[in-house]
Short mmCIF file of C-alpha atoms in Angstrom, two decimals:
data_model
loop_
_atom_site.label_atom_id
_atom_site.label_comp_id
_atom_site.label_asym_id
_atom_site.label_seq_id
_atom_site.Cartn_x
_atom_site.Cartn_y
_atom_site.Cartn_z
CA UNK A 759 -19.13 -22.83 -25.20
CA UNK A 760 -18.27 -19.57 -27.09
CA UNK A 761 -19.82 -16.83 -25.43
CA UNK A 762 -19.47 -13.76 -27.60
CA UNK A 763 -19.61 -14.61 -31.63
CA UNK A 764 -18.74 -11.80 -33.89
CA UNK A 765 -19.73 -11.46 -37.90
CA UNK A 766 -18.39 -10.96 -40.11
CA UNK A 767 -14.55 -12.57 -39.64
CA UNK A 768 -13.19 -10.14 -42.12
CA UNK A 769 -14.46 -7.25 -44.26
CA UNK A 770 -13.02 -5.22 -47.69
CA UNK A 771 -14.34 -2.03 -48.30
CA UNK A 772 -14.03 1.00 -50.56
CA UNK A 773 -13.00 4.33 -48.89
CA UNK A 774 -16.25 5.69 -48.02
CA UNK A 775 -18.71 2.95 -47.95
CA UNK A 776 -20.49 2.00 -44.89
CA UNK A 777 -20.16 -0.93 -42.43
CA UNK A 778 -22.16 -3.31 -40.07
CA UNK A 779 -20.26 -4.93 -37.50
CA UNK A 780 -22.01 -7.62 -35.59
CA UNK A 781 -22.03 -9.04 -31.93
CA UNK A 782 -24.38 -11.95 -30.50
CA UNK A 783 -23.76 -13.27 -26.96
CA UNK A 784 -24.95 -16.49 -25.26
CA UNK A 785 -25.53 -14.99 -21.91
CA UNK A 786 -26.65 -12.36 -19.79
CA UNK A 787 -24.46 -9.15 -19.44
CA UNK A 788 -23.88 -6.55 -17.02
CA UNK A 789 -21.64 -4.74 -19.46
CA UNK A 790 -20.52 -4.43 -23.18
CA UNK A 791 -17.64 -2.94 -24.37
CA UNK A 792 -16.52 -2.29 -28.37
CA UNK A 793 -12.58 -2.30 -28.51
CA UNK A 794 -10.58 -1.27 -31.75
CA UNK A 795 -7.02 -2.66 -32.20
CA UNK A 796 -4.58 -1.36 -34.70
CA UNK A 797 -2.09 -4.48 -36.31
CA UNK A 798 0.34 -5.36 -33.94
CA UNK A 799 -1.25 -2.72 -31.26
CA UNK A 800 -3.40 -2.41 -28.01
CA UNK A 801 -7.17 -2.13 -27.56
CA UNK A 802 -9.18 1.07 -26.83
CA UNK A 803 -12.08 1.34 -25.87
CA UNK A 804 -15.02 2.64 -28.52
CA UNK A 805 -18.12 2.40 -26.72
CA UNK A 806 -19.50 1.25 -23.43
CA UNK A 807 -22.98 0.04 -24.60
CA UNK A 808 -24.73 -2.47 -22.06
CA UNK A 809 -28.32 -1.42 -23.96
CA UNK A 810 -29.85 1.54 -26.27
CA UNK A 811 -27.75 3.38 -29.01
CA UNK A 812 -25.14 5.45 -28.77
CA UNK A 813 -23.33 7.30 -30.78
CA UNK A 814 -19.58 8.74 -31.43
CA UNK A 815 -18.74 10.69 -34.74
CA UNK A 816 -19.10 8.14 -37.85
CA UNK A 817 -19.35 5.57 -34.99
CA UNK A 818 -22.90 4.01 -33.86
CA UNK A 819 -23.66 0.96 -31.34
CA UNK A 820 -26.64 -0.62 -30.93
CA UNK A 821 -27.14 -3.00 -27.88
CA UNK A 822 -30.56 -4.91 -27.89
CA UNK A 823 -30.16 -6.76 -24.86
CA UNK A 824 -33.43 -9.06 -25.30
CA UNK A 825 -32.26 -10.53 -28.99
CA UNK A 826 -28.38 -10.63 -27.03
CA UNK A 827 -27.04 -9.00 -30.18
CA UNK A 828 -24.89 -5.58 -30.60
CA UNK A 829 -23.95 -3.78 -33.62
CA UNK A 830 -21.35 -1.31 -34.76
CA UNK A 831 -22.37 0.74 -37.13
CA UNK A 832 -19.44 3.08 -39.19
CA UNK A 833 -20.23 5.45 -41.48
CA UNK A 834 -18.35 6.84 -44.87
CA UNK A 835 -15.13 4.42 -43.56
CA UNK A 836 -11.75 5.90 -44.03
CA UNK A 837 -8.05 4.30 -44.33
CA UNK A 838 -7.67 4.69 -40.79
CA UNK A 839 -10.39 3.02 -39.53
CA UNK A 840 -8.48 -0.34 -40.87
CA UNK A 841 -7.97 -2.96 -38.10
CA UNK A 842 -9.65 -5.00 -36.00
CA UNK A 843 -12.82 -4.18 -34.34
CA UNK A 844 -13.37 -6.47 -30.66
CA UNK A 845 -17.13 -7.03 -28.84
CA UNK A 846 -16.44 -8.07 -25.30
CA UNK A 847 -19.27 -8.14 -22.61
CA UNK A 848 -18.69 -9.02 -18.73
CA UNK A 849 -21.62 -10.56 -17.13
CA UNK A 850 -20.46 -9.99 -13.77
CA UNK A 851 -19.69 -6.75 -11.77
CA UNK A 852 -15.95 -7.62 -12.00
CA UNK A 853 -15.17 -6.81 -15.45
CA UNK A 854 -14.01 -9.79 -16.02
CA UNK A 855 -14.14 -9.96 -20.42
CA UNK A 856 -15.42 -12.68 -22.54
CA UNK A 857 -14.15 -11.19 -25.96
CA UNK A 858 -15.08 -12.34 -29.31
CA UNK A 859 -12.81 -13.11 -32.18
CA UNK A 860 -12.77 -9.65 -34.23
CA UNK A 861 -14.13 -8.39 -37.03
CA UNK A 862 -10.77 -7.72 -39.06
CA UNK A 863 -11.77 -4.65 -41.19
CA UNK A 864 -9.29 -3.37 -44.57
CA UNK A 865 -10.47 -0.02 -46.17
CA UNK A 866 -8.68 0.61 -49.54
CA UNK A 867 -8.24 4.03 -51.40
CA UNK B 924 -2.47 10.61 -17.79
CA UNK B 925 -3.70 6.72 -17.21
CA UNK B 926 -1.19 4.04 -18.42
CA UNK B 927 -0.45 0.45 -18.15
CA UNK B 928 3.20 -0.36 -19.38
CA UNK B 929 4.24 -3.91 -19.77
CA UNK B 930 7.78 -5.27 -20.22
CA UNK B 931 9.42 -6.56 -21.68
CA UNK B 932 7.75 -5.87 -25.14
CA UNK B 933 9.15 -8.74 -26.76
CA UNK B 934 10.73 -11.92 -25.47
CA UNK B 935 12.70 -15.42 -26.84
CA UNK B 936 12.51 -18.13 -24.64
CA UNK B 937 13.41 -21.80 -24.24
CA UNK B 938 11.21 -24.95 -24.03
CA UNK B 939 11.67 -25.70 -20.19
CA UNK B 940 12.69 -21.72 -19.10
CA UNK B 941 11.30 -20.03 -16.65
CA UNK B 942 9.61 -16.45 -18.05
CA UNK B 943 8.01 -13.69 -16.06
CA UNK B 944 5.67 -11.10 -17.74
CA UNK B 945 5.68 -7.56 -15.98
CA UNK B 946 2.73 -5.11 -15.39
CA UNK B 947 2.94 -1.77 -13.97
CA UNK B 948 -0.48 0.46 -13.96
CA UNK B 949 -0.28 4.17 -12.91
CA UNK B 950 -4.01 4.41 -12.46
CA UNK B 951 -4.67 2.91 -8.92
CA UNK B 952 -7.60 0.61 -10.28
CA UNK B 953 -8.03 -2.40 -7.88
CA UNK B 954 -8.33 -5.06 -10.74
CA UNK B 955 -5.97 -6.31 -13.19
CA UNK B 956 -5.46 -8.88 -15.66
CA UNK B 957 -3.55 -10.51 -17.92
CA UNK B 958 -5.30 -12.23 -21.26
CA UNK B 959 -3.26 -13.41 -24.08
CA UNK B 960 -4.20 -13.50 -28.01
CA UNK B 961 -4.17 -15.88 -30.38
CA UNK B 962 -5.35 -15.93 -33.93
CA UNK B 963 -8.87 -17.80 -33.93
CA UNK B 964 -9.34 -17.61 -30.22
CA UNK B 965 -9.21 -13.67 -29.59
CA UNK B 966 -8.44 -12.47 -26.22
CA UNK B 967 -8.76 -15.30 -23.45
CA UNK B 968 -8.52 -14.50 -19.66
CA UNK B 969 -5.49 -16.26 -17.63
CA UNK B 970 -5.06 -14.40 -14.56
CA UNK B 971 -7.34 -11.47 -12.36
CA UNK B 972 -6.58 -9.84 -9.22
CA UNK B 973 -8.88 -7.61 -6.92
CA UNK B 974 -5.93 -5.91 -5.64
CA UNK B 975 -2.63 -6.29 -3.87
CA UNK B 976 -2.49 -9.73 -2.78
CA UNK B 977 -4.63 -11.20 -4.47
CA UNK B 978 -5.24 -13.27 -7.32
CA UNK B 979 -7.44 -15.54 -8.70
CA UNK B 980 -7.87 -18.27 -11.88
CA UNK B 981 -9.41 -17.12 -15.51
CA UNK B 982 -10.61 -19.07 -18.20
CA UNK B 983 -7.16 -20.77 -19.17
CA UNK B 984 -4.75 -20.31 -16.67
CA UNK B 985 -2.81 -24.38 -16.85
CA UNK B 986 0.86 -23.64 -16.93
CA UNK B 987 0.64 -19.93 -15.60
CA UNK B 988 1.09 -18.52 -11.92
CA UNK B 989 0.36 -14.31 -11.48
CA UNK B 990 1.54 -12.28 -8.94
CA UNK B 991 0.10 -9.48 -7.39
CA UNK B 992 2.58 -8.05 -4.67
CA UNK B 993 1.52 -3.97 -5.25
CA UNK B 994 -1.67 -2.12 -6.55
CA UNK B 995 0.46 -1.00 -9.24
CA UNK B 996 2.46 -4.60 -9.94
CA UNK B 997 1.17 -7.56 -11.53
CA UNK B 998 3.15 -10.16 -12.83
CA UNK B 999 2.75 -13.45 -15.07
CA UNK B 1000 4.62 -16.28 -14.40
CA UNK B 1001 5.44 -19.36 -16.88
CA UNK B 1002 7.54 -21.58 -14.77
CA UNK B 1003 8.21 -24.31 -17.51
CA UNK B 1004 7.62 -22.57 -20.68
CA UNK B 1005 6.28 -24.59 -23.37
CA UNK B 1006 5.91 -23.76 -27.62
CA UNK B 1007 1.98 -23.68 -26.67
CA UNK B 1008 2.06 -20.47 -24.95
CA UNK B 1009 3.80 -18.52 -27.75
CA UNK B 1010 1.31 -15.75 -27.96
CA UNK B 1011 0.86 -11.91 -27.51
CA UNK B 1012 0.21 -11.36 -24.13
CA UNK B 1013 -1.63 -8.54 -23.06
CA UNK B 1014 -2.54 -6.58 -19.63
CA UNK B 1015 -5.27 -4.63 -18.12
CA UNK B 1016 -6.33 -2.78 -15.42
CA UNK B 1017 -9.81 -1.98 -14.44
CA UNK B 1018 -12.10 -0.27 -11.93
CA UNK B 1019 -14.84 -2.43 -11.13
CA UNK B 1020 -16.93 0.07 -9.52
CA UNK B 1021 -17.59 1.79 -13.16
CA UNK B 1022 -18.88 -0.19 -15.60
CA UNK B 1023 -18.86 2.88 -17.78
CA UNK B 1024 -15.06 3.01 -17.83
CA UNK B 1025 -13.18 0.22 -20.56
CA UNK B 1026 -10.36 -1.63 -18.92
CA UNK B 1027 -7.35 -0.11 -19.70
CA UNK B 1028 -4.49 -2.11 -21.77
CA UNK B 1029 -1.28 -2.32 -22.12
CA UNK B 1030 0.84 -2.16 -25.64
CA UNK B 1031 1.05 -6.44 -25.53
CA UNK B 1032 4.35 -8.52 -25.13
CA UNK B 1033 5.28 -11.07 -27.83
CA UNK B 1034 6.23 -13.77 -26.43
CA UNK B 1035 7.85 -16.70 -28.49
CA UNK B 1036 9.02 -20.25 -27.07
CA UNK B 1037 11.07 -22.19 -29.05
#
């Protein structure tokens, strides 16, 4: 069944309002990874964040490994930070990625 | 500077063709992999190798073959193409010894069958 379930599908918001992205897992994880991916573009990487809080300009994660849930947090959103925001953990050594669907994120002037 | 480049970047092919997806990686990571993208499914894993030489079955890899003949080369292989693997297929390369490093991907290659 689906490993990695992301919330919400899609999100609106108003140049400078905040967001809560949201990541719950089914299994155990050696390692989580938040990807951003521009329409039509690649992934890169945000954060590594198997556990704690960590944080990366407007950007926060928050990996509670006990409730198997991790959140990304971003702060007074721009333009830019429109597209699609990926959770993908790896429960093995290998890096092999179980990847949720996206949150799909439009921030309008 | 770290890069994996795939090619070719978009592609047209034929119910029945034959259609090979290449992957170069300039970073000299052991693993690779190719996962392709579909809307309500996000990224699903096909093919992994360790290195050259190897490779070894993902989550969904019916109707694909991979081939891993350099550390730097890995290639996907749809021997009889079929409309169900139009997708945007993308690569990665990884080092599995550092969990704190992301996989590394490439731009993605559209792939339509018709």
């Amino acid at each position: 069944g689906q490993q990695v379930q992301q919330s919400p599908a899609s999100l609106v918001l108003q140049e400078g309002e905040n967001a809560e992205l949201q990541c719950n897992f089914s299994t155990s994880l050696n390692s989580m990874q938040w990807f951003y991916q521009r329409p039509g573009g690649s992934l890169v990487s945000l954060f590594y964040n198997p556990s704690g809080t960590k944080h990366s300009g407007r950007l926060t994660s928050t990996t509670v490994i006990k409730e198997r849930r991790s959140s990304l947090h971003i702060s007074s959103s721009q333009t830019t930070d429109s597209g699609t925001y990926l959770c993908a953990l790896s429960n093995t050594g290998y890096q092999n990625f179980y990847f949720g669907k996206g949150t799909s994120l439009t921030v309008i002037p | 500077e770290a890069a994996v480049t795939q090619s070719p970047r978009n592609k047209v092919a034929v119910t029945g063709g034959k259609v090979t997806l290449s992957c170069n990686q300039t970073n000299n990571h052991n693993n690779m992999y190719w996962y392709r993208q579909d809307t309500g499914h996000g990224l699903r894993l096909i093919h992994y190798s360790y290195g050259a030489g190897s490779t070894e079955k993902g989550d969904i890899p019916d109707g694909y073959k991979a081939s891993r003949p350099s550390q730097e080369n890995f290639s996907l292989i749809l021997e009889l193409a079929t409309p169900s693997q139009t997708s945007v297929y993308f690569c990665a390369s990884g080092d599995p010894g550092n969990n704190n490093q992301a996989p590394l991907f490439g731009e993605g290659t559209r792939l339509s069958v018709l």
